[in-house]
mmCIF file of C-alpha atoms in Angstrom:
data_model
loop_
_atom_site.group_PDB
_atom_site.id
_atom_site.type_symbol
_atom_site.label_atom_id
_atom_site.label_comp_id
_atom_site.label_asym_id
_atom_site.label_seq_id
_atom_site.Cartn_x
_atom_site.Cartn_y
_atom_site.Cartn_z
ATOM 1 C CA MET U 244 127.702 34.134 -37.795
ATOM 2 C CA GLY U 245 124.662 33.244 -35.966
ATOM 3 C CA GLY U 246 124.172 33.337 -32.206
ATOM 4 C CA THR U 247 122.232 34.729 -28.859
ATOM 5 C CA PHE U 248 125.028 37.184 -28.052
ATOM 6 C CA ASP U 249 123.655 37.712 -24.395
ATOM 7 C CA PRO U 250 126.530 39.122 -24.665
ATOM 8 C CA ILE U 251 128.562 39.095 -27.267
ATOM 9 C CA HIS U 252 132.604 38.689 -26.267
ATOM 10 C CA HIS U 253 135.777 38.680 -27.732
ATOM 11 C CA GLY U 254 135.702 34.707 -28.636
ATOM 12 C CA HIS U 255 133.163 35.758 -30.965
ATOM 13 C CA LEU U 256 135.010 38.590 -31.872
ATOM 14 C CA VAL U 257 138.208 36.394 -32.909
ATOM 15 C CA ALA U 258 136.097 33.708 -34.359
ATOM 16 C CA ALA U 259 134.611 35.549 -37.169
ATOM 17 C CA SER U 260 137.806 37.543 -37.792
ATOM 18 C CA GLU U 261 139.118 34.210 -37.907
ATOM 19 C CA VAL U 262 136.925 32.229 -40.727
ATOM 20 C CA ALA U 263 136.728 35.096 -42.443
ATOM 21 C CA SER U 264 140.403 35.246 -42.744
ATOM 22 C CA VAL U 265 140.596 31.369 -43.253
ATOM 23 C CA PHE U 266 137.301 31.072 -45.677
ATOM 24 C CA ASP U 267 138.311 34.181 -47.810
ATOM 25 C CA LEU U 268 135.058 35.733 -46.565
ATOM 26 C CA ASP U 269 133.861 39.559 -48.079
ATOM 27 C CA GLU U 270 131.650 40.468 -45.258
ATOM 28 C CA VAL U 271 130.723 38.862 -41.491
ATOM 29 C CA VAL U 272 126.993 39.265 -41.178
ATOM 30 C CA PHE U 273 126.265 38.926 -37.007
ATOM 31 C CA VAL U 274 122.386 37.947 -36.690
ATOM 32 C CA PRO U 275 121.497 38.017 -32.981
ATOM 33 C CA THR U 276 118.507 35.397 -32.712
ATOM 34 C CA GLY U 277 114.990 37.251 -32.093
ATOM 35 C CA GLN U 278 113.607 34.323 -29.908
ATOM 36 C CA PRO U 279 115.991 31.497 -29.659
ATOM 37 C CA TRP U 280 113.624 28.254 -29.796
ATOM 38 C CA GLN U 281 116.410 26.207 -27.873
ATOM 39 C CA LYS U 282 115.909 28.361 -25.067
ATOM 40 C CA ALA U 283 112.674 28.815 -24.692
ATOM 41 C CA ASP U 284 112.593 28.141 -21.206
ATOM 42 C CA LYS U 285 115.217 30.218 -19.971
ATOM 43 C CA ASP U 286 115.639 33.973 -19.033
ATOM 44 C CA VAL U 287 117.208 36.064 -22.408
ATOM 45 C CA THR U 288 118.023 39.355 -22.604
ATOM 46 C CA ALA U 289 116.190 41.525 -24.738
ATOM 47 C CA ALA U 290 115.998 41.301 -28.385
ATOM 48 C CA GLU U 291 117.006 45.018 -29.010
ATOM 49 C CA HIS U 292 119.779 45.082 -26.069
ATOM 50 C CA ARG U 293 121.499 41.937 -27.818
ATOM 51 C CA TYR U 294 121.376 43.677 -30.901
ATOM 52 C CA LEU U 295 123.063 46.872 -29.965
ATOM 53 C CA MET U 296 125.660 45.065 -27.603
ATOM 54 C CA THR U 297 126.953 43.289 -30.704
ATOM 55 C CA VAL U 298 126.681 46.484 -33.149
ATOM 56 C CA ILE U 299 128.856 48.672 -30.340
ATOM 57 C CA ALA U 300 131.178 45.134 -30.500
ATOM 58 C CA THR U 301 132.265 45.463 -34.460
ATOM 59 C CA ALA U 302 131.634 48.813 -34.809
ATOM 60 C CA SER U 303 135.372 49.242 -35.335
ATOM 61 C CA ASN U 304 135.860 46.883 -37.816
ATOM 62 C CA PRO U 305 134.419 47.315 -41.498
ATOM 63 C CA SER U 306 133.806 43.598 -42.882
ATOM 64 C CA PHE U 307 131.918 43.323 -39.615
ATOM 65 C CA THR U 308 127.943 44.113 -39.707
ATOM 66 C CA VAL U 309 124.784 43.209 -37.854
ATOM 67 C CA SER U 310 122.041 42.115 -39.084
ATOM 68 C CA ARG U 311 118.721 42.293 -37.551
ATOM 69 C CA VAL U 312 116.555 39.435 -39.711
ATOM 70 C CA ASP U 313 116.182 37.397 -36.913
ATOM 71 C CA ILE U 314 115.135 40.518 -34.412
ATOM 72 C CA GLU U 315 112.120 41.732 -36.698
ATOM 73 C CA ARG U 316 110.742 38.398 -37.506
ATOM 74 C CA PRO U 317 108.164 37.806 -35.118
ATOM 75 C CA GLY U 318 108.159 33.911 -33.129
ATOM 76 C CA PRO U 319 110.966 31.460 -32.218
ATOM 77 C CA THR U 320 114.127 31.584 -34.562
ATOM 78 C CA PHE U 321 115.141 29.139 -37.046
ATOM 79 C CA THR U 322 118.471 28.990 -38.622
ATOM 80 C CA ILE U 323 116.646 27.937 -42.079
ATOM 81 C CA ASP U 324 114.678 31.209 -41.420
ATOM 82 C CA THR U 325 117.201 32.971 -41.321
ATOM 83 C CA LEU U 326 119.856 31.860 -44.227
ATOM 84 C CA ARG U 327 116.337 32.276 -46.339
ATOM 85 C CA ASP U 328 115.810 35.536 -45.279
ATOM 86 C CA LEU U 329 119.699 36.323 -45.703
ATOM 87 C CA LYS U 330 119.291 34.395 -49.427
ATOM 88 C CA VAL U 331 116.885 36.639 -50.446
ATOM 89 C CA GLN U 332 119.251 39.661 -49.357
ATOM 90 C CA ARG U 333 122.078 38.091 -50.971
ATOM 91 C CA PRO U 334 121.034 36.566 -54.157
ATOM 92 C CA ASP U 335 124.116 36.158 -55.369
ATOM 93 C CA ALA U 336 126.191 35.224 -51.904
ATOM 94 C CA GLN U 337 127.757 31.931 -51.465
ATOM 95 C CA LEU U 338 126.810 32.076 -47.629
ATOM 96 C CA PHE U 339 128.417 30.176 -44.931
ATOM 97 C CA PHE U 340 127.078 29.961 -41.513
ATOM 98 C CA ILE U 341 128.843 30.340 -38.910
ATOM 99 C CA THR U 342 128.069 29.062 -34.888
ATOM 100 C CA GLY U 343 129.609 27.691 -31.850
ATOM 101 C CA ALA U 344 130.232 23.870 -32.104
ATOM 102 C CA ASP U 345 127.561 22.957 -29.095
ATOM 103 C CA ALA U 346 125.281 24.113 -31.425
ATOM 104 C CA MET U 347 126.440 22.568 -34.394
ATOM 105 C CA ALA U 348 126.039 18.961 -32.806
ATOM 106 C CA GLN U 349 122.747 19.582 -32.755
ATOM 107 C CA ILE U 350 122.215 20.406 -36.121
ATOM 108 C CA LEU U 351 120.341 16.876 -37.817
ATOM 109 C CA THR U 352 117.723 18.217 -35.070
ATOM 110 C CA TRP U 353 117.506 21.964 -36.447
ATOM 111 C CA LYS U 354 114.032 22.304 -38.800
ATOM 112 C CA ASN U 355 114.638 21.653 -42.086
ATOM 113 C CA ALA U 356 117.609 19.849 -41.379
ATOM 114 C CA GLU U 357 118.265 18.667 -44.792
ATOM 115 C CA GLU U 358 117.186 22.136 -46.973
ATOM 116 C CA LEU U 359 120.075 23.725 -44.430
ATOM 117 C CA TRP U 360 123.011 22.509 -46.610
ATOM 118 C CA SER U 361 121.682 23.994 -49.583
ATOM 119 C CA LEU U 362 122.033 27.435 -48.118
ATOM 120 C CA ALA U 363 125.106 27.330 -46.759
ATOM 121 C CA HIS U 364 128.408 25.969 -46.033
ATOM 122 C CA PHE U 365 128.371 25.276 -42.281
ATOM 123 C CA ILE U 366 131.568 26.271 -40.195
ATOM 124 C CA GLY U 367 131.449 25.184 -36.336
ATOM 125 C CA VAL U 368 134.015 26.877 -34.649
ATOM 126 C CA THR U 369 135.039 25.318 -30.929
ATOM 127 C CA ARG U 370 137.956 25.622 -28.302
ATOM 128 C CA PRO U 371 141.442 23.298 -28.512
ATOM 129 C CA GLY U 372 140.492 20.118 -27.627
ATOM 130 C CA HIS U 373 136.905 20.186 -28.020
ATOM 131 C CA GLU U 374 135.513 16.876 -30.397
ATOM 132 C CA LEU U 375 132.358 17.149 -32.380
ATOM 133 C CA ASN U 376 130.222 14.353 -33.067
ATOM 134 C CA GLY U 377 127.320 13.752 -35.528
ATOM 135 C CA ARG U 378 129.178 15.754 -38.170
ATOM 136 C CA GLY U 379 126.602 16.412 -41.163
ATOM 137 C CA ARG U 380 127.503 16.469 -45.393
ATOM 138 C CA ASP U 381 129.051 20.276 -45.430
ATOM 139 C CA VAL U 382 130.774 21.054 -42.521
ATOM 140 C CA SER U 383 133.888 22.572 -41.664
ATOM 141 C CA LEU U 384 135.601 22.850 -37.997
ATOM 142 C CA LEU U 385 138.022 25.581 -36.889
ATOM 143 C CA GLU U 386 139.860 25.842 -33.561
ATOM 144 C CA VAL U 387 140.069 29.328 -32.374
ATOM 145 C CA PRO U 388 142.070 29.541 -28.338
ATOM 146 C CA ALA U 389 139.418 32.329 -27.480
ATOM 147 C CA MET U 390 136.312 30.881 -27.997
ATOM 148 C CA ALA U 391 137.129 28.951 -24.208
ATOM 149 C CA ILE U 392 135.688 32.280 -23.152
ATOM 150 C CA SER U 393 131.819 32.259 -22.603
ATOM 151 C CA SER U 394 128.363 34.185 -22.220
ATOM 152 C CA THR U 395 126.968 32.099 -19.914
ATOM 153 C CA ASP U 396 130.536 32.785 -17.605
ATOM 154 C CA CYS U 397 130.447 36.719 -18.099
ATOM 155 C CA ARG U 398 126.564 37.333 -17.198
ATOM 156 C CA ARG U 399 127.594 35.061 -14.282
ATOM 157 C CA ARG U 400 130.715 37.246 -13.609
ATOM 158 C CA VAL U 401 128.494 40.270 -13.771
ATOM 159 C CA GLY U 402 125.822 38.972 -11.414
ATOM 160 C CA GLU U 403 128.630 38.173 -8.801
ATOM 161 C CA GLY U 404 130.173 41.611 -9.256
ATOM 162 C CA LYS U 405 133.742 40.719 -10.742
ATOM 163 C CA PRO U 406 134.591 42.453 -13.661
ATOM 164 C CA VAL U 407 134.259 41.595 -17.605
ATOM 165 C CA TRP U 408 137.264 43.405 -18.731
ATOM 166 C CA TYR U 409 139.193 42.338 -21.513
ATOM 167 C CA LEU U 410 136.672 39.070 -21.758
ATOM 168 C CA VAL U 411 133.694 41.241 -23.836
ATOM 169 C CA PRO U 412 134.541 44.993 -25.623
ATOM 170 C CA ASP U 413 135.441 47.860 -23.901
ATOM 171 C CA GLY U 414 131.997 49.476 -25.322
ATOM 172 C CA VAL U 415 129.912 46.337 -24.696
ATOM 173 C CA VAL U 416 131.087 46.458 -20.450
ATOM 174 C CA GLN U 417 129.834 50.334 -20.674
ATOM 175 C CA TYR U 418 126.592 49.316 -22.252
ATOM 176 C CA ILE U 419 125.810 46.408 -19.384
ATOM 177 C CA ALA U 420 126.794 48.450 -16.767
ATOM 178 C CA LYS U 421 124.233 51.209 -17.992
ATOM 179 C CA HIS U 422 121.203 48.909 -18.631
ATOM 180 C CA ARG U 423 122.605 47.090 -14.987
ATOM 181 C CA LEU U 424 122.063 43.841 -17.460
ATOM 182 C CA TYR U 425 122.955 40.567 -15.518
ATOM 183 C CA ARG U 426 122.339 42.053 -11.860
ATOM 184 C CA ALA U 427 119.588 40.647 -10.967
ATOM 185 C CA ARG U 428 121.273 37.822 -8.860
ATOM 186 C CA ARG U 429 123.860 40.283 -7.603
ATOM 187 C CA GLU U 430 120.647 42.600 -6.546
ATOM 188 C CA ASP U 431 118.832 39.607 -4.881
ATOM 189 C CA ASP U 432 121.734 38.727 -2.876
ATOM 190 C CA LEU U 433 122.461 42.230 -1.695
ATOM 191 C CA SER U 434 118.621 42.432 -1.174
ATOM 192 C CA SER U 435 118.959 39.135 1.208
ATOM 193 C CA ARG U 436 121.789 40.622 2.935
ATOM 194 C CA VAL U 437 120.173 43.449 3.901
ATOM 195 C CA GLU U 438 117.209 41.753 4.800
ATOM 196 C CA ASP U 439 119.396 39.328 7.368
ATOM 197 C CA ARG U 440 120.653 42.431 8.710
ATOM 198 C CA ASN U 441 117.083 44.030 9.160
ATOM 199 C CA VAL U 442 116.196 40.685 10.992
ATOM 200 C CA LEU U 443 119.314 41.027 13.272
ATOM 201 C CA SER U 444 118.207 44.381 14.660
ATOM 202 C CA THR U 445 115.493 43.510 14.873
ATOM 203 C CA GLU U 446 116.148 40.569 16.980
ATOM 204 C CA GLY U 447 118.122 43.149 19.130
ATOM 205 C CA GLU U 448 115.892 45.745 19.785
ATOM 206 C CA HIS U 449 113.875 42.704 21.080
ATOM 207 C CA GLY U 450 116.281 41.373 23.554
ATOM 208 C CA GLY U 451 117.451 38.808 21.113
ATOM 209 C CA ASN U 452 120.650 36.954 20.785
ATOM 210 C CA PRO U 453 122.855 40.034 21.764
ATOM 211 C CA SER U 454 125.878 38.278 20.057
ATOM 212 C CA SER U 455 123.901 38.226 16.673
ATOM 213 C CA VAL U 456 124.207 42.170 16.783
ATOM 214 C CA GLN U 457 127.420 43.742 16.616
ATOM 215 C CA GLN U 458 128.197 45.894 19.994
ATOM 216 C CA PRO U 459 129.991 49.500 19.978
ATOM 217 C CA THR U 460 133.912 49.583 19.753
ATOM 218 C CA GLY U 461 135.633 51.882 21.754
#
């Protein structure tokens, strides 16, 4: 299962479990991207953090493992390289590549798209009601209600100081808090508020508008 996992959430885990059941898979290998080429212009959390969160999230399921092939390969991450590396590691295995339907919709634009079909069967997991256009030759779709959870929303909630309990695994919640991930927006807002208070206080000391300064009560 490929993805940025920034952070990994219950939608990913439920999707992996459901695909494993429907397609009778022996193992699901989670492969965090190293340097996602399609997100080169976005702020992506360091690969090691994303890898460790994925390890924490999958540790309790003996059918789940996590691979470092993408984060240890230099340069941008392309799915073709991921599948080639996994094929070398598991030459006798039939590979299924699991990813979100949004990413699947762009499959024909991926590097060496034609070779992808010979390396794996592609499974796009999607939330109910989502339609995928431009499907390829060897693609299956599977609706998973938990895919309504998104990593983008989880990052936003942390940045706004809102809880992400039950959206991501407990251990990942604790990891995010310990390493202060996704807090830049919240800390910028707090810093801005402190600066505003300092400005108001300075204006009051120099005879500014007294209504801008809190008056003592009692």
